[in-house]
Short mmCIF file of C-alpha atoms in Angstrom, two decimals:
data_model
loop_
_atom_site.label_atom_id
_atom_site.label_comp_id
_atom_site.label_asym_id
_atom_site.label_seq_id
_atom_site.Cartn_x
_atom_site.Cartn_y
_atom_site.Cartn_z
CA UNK A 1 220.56 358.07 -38.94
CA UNK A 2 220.25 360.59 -42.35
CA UNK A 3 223.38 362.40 -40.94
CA UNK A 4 225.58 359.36 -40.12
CA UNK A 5 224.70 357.76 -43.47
CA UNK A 6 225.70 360.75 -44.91
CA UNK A 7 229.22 360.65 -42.97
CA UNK A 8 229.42 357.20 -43.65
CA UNK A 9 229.69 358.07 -47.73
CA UNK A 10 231.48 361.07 -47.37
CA UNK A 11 234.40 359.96 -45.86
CA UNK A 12 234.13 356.20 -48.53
CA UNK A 13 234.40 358.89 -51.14
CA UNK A 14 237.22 360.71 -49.01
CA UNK A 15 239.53 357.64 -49.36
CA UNK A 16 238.46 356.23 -52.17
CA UNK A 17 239.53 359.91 -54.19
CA UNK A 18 242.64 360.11 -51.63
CA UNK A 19 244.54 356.21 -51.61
CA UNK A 20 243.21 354.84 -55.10
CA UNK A 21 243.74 357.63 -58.15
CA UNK A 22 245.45 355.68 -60.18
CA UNK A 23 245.01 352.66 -62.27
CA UNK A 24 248.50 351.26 -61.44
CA UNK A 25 247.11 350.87 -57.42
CA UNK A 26 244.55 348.20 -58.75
CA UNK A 27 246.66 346.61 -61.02
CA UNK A 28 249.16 346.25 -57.96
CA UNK A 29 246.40 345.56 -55.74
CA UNK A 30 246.02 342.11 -58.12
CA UNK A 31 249.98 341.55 -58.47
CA UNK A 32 250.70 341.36 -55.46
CA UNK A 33 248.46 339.50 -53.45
CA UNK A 34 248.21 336.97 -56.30
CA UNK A 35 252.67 336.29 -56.39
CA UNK A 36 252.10 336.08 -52.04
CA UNK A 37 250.04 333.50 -52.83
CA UNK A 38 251.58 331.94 -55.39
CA UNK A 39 254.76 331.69 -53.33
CA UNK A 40 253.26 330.15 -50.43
CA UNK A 41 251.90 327.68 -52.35
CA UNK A 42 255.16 326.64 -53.95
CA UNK A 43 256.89 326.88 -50.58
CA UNK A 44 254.42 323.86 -49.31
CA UNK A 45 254.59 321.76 -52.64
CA UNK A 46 258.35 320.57 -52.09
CA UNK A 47 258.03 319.44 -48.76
CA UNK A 48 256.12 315.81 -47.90
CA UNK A 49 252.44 315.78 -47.11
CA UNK A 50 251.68 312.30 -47.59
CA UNK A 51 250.61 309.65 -45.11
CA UNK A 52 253.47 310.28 -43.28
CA UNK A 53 253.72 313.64 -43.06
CA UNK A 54 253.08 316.00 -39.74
CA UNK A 55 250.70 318.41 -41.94
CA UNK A 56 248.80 315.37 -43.27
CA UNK A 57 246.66 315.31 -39.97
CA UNK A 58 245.56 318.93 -40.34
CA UNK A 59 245.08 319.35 -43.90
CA UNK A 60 245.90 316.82 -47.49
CA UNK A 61 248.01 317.42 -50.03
CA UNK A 62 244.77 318.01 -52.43
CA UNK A 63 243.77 320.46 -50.08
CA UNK A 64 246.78 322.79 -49.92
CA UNK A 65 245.30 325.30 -52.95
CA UNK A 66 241.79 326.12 -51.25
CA UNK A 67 243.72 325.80 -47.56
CA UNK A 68 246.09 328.74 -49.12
CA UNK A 69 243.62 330.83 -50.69
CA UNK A 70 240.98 330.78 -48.47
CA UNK A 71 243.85 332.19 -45.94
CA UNK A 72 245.21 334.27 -48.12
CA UNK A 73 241.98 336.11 -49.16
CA UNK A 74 241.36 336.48 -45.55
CA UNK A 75 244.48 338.01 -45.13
CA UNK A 76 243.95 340.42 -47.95
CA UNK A 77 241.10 341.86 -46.66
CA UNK A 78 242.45 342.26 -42.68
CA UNK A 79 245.68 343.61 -44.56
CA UNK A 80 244.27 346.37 -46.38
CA UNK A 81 242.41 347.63 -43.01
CA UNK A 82 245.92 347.66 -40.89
CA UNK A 83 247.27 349.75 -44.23
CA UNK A 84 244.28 351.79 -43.84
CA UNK A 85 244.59 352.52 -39.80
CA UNK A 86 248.11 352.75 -40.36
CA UNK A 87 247.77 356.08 -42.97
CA UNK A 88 245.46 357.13 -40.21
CA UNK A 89 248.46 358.40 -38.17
CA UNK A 90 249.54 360.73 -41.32
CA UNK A 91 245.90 362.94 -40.57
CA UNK A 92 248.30 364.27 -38.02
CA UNK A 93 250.22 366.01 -40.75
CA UNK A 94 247.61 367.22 -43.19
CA UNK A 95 245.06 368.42 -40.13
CA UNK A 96 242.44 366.32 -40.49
CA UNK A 97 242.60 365.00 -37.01
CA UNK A 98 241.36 368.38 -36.35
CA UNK A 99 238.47 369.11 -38.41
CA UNK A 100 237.37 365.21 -37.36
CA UNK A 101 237.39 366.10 -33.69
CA UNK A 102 236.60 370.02 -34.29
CA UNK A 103 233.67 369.17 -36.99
CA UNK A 104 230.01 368.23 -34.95
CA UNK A 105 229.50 364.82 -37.25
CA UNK A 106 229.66 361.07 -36.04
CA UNK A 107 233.28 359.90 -34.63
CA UNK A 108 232.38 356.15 -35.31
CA UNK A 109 230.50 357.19 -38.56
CA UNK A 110 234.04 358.43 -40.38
CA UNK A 111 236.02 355.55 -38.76
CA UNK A 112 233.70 352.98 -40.51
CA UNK A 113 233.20 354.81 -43.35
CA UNK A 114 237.36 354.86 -44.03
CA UNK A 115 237.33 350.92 -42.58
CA UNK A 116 234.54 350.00 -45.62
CA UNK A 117 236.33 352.45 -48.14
CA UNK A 118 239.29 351.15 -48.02
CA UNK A 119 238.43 347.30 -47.48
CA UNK A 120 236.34 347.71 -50.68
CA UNK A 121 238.89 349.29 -52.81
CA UNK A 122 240.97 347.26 -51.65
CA UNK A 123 240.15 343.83 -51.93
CA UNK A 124 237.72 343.14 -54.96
CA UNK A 125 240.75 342.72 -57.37
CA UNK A 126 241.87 339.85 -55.24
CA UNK A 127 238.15 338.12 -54.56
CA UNK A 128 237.72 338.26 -58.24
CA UNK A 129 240.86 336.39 -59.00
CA UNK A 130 240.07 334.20 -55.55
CA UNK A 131 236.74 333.19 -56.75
CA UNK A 132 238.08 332.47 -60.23
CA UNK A 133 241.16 330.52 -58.67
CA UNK A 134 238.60 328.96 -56.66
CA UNK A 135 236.89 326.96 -59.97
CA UNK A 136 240.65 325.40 -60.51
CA UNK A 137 241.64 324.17 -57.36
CA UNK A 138 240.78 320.96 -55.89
CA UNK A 139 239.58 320.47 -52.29
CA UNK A 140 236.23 322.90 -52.21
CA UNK A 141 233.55 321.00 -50.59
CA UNK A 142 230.58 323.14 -49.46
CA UNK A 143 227.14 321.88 -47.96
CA UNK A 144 224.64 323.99 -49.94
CA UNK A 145 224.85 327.21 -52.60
CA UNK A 146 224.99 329.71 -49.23
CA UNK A 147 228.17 328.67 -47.91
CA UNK A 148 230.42 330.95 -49.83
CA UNK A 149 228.31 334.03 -49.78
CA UNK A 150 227.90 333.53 -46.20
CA UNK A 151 231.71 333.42 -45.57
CA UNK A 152 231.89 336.06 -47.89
CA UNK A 153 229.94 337.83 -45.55
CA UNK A 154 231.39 337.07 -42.45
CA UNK A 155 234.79 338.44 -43.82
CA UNK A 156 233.54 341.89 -44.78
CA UNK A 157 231.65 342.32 -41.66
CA UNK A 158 234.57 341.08 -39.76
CA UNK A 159 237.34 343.15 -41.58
CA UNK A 160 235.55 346.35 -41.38
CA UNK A 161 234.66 346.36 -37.61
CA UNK A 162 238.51 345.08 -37.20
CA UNK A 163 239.02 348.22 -39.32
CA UNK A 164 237.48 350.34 -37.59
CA UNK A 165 239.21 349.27 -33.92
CA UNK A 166 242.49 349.93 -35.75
CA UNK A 167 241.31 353.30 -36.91
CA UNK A 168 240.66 354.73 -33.65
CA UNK A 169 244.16 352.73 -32.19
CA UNK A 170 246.29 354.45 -34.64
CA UNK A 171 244.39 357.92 -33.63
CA UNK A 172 246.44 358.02 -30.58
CA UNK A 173 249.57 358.39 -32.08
CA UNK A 174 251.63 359.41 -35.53
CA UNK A 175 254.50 357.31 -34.57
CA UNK A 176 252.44 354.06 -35.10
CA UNK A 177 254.84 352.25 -37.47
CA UNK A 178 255.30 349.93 -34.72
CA UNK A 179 251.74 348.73 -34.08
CA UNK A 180 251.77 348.42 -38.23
CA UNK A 181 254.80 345.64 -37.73
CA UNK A 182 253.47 344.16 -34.64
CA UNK A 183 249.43 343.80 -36.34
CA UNK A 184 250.84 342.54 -39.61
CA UNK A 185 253.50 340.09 -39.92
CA UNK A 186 252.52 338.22 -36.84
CA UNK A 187 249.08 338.15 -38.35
CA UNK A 188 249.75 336.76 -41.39
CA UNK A 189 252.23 333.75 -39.02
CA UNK A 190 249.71 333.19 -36.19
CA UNK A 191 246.40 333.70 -37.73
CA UNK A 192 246.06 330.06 -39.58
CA UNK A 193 247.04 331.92 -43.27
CA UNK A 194 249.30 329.90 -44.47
CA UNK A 195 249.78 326.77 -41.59
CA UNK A 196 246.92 325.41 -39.67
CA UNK A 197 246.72 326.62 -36.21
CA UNK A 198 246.26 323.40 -34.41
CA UNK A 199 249.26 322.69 -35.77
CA UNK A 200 251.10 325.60 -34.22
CA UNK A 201 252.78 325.18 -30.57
CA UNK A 202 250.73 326.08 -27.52
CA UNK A 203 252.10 329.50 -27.44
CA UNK A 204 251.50 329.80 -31.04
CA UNK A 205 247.71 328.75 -30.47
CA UNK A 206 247.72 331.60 -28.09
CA UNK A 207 248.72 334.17 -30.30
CA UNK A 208 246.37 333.25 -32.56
CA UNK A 209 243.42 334.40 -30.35
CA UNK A 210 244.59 337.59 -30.53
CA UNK A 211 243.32 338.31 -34.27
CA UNK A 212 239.80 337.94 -35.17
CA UNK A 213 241.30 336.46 -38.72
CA UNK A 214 242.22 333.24 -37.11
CA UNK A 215 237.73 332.88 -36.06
CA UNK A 216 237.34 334.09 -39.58
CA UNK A 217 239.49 331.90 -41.59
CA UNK A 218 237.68 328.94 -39.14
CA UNK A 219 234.61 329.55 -40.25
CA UNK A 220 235.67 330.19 -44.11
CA UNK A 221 237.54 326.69 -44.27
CA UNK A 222 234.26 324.87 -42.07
CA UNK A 223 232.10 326.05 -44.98
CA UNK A 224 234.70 325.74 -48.02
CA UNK A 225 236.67 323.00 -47.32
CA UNK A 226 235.29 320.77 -44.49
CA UNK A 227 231.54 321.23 -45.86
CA UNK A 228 229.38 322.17 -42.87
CA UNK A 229 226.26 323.30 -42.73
CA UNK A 230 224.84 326.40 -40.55
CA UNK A 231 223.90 324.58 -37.52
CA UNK A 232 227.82 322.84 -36.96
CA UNK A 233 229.24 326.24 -38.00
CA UNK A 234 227.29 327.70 -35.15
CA UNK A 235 229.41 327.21 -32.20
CA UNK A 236 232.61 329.20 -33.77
CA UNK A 237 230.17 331.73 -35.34
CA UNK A 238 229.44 332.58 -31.77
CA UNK A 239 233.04 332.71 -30.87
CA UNK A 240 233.44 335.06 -33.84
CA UNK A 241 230.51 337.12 -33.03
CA UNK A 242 231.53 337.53 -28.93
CA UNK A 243 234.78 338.93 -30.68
CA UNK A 244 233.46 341.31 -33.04
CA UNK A 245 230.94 342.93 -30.11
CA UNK A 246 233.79 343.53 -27.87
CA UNK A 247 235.94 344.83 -30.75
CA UNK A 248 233.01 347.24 -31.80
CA UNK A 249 232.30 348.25 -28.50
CA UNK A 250 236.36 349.14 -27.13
CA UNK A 251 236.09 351.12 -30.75
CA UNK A 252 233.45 353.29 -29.52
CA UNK A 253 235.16 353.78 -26.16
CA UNK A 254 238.14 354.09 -27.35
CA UNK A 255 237.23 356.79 -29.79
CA UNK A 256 235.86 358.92 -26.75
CA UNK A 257 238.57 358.68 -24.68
CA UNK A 258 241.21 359.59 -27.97
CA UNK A 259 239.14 362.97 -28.32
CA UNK A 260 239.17 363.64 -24.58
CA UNK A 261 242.77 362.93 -24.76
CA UNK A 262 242.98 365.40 -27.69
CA UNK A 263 240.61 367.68 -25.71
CA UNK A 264 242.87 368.05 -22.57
CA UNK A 265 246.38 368.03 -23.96
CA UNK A 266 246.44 369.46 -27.22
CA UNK A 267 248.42 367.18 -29.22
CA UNK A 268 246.11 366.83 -31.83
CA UNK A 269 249.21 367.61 -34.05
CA UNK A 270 252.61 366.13 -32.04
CA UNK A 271 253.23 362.92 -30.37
#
């Protein structure tokens, strides 16, 4: 446990020394998530959610500015883990996918250790300015002082074993810009981020499953916005937990069968 822990910070202070050096990454880190959101939000406000309005039966006018940022900091947080697993691929160049494999220290330990890293770094900016954002917008109704920390919670714990699947995904190959467009765009569409999923199509619903930010996001908005307490959250907290066991556990096979991989052919370096 002493030598994963230690893994587990070395390779935090790994990325955090590599992907954040300079203070114009945070300030962007800030910028941009806050204009995405902004944007959406403007994008809704023309368009009629009154009485009569399709939306109205999902979510209320009042209720588009938590709706948006709740999905929104959801997103920022799954986001920053596909950017991480995605600069995972570029080890191949620098020959770290070597000393990883080569080195006798915890496989799981340094993929978790980048996931948290990075989600850390990469998301407080943005949960600042969510929490503040959070104090102007109408809409928040939560069932007892826990709810928030709890979602919190839930998102960090979810992003980083998400994190950590995509880590050992992108290990498999350097050309992985494709799995970067396919895990982020249709995330940000299908996952509930900006329009309710119930209101989606059936084969948008479907998609949806897929990412464990569309569970997350449930969860979030059922404390945040719909004001339930622990025991009604409990059924999708399940469905959300199922998720992140299987996720963990294809991680750790997964990881395996990338080194054996490695192992046999040699490709630590090519395609």
């Amino acid at each position: 446990m002493k030598g994963l822990k230690r893994v587990f910070w070395s390779e935090m202070k790994k990325s955090h020394r590599l992907n954040f050096h300079s203070s114009l990454i945070y300030f962007s880190l800030l910028v941009w998530p806050a204009i995405t959101y902004v944007s959406a939000y403007y994008s809704l406000k023309p368009f009629n959610l009154g009485a009569y309005s399709p939306l109205n039966r999902f979510f209320s006018s009042e209720k588009i500015g938590v709706f948006l940022l709740t999905g929104y900091l959801g997103y920022i947080f799954f986001w920053s883990l596909v950017q991480s697993a995605w600069q995972m691929s570029f080890e191949r160049y620098s020959g770290t996918i070597e000393l990883i494999f080569l080195s006798p220290v915890s496989r799981l330990g340094v993929i978790y250790g980048r996931a948290a890293a990075d989600l850390l770094e990469g998301v407080w900016l943005f949960s600042t300015f969510a929490l503040l954002a959070a104090a102007l917008v109408k809409g928040i109704h939560v069932a007892a002082w826990w709810s928030i920390p709890l979602g919190l919670l839930l998102l960090v714990v979810s992003a980083v074993i998400w994190g950590g699947f995509l880590n050992v995904i992108f290990l498999f190959s350097r050309d992985s810009s494709f799995l970067y467009t396919v895990l982020d765009e249709p995330m940000l569409i299908f996952s509930g981020v900006r329009i309710p999923v119930a209101a989606m199509p059936l084969w948008g619903k479907a998609a949806a499953l897929v990412f464990p930010l569309t569970y997350v996001l449930q969860i979030l908005r059922e404390l945040m916005i719909d004001g339930l307490g622990f025991t009604q959250i409990l059924p999708s907290l399940g469905v959300l937990l199922a998720v992140l066991i299987l996720l963990f556990l294809l991680s750790g096979r997964l990881a395996i069968l990338a080194e054996r991989h490695a192992l046999k052919t040699g490709n630590l370096t090519f395609f």
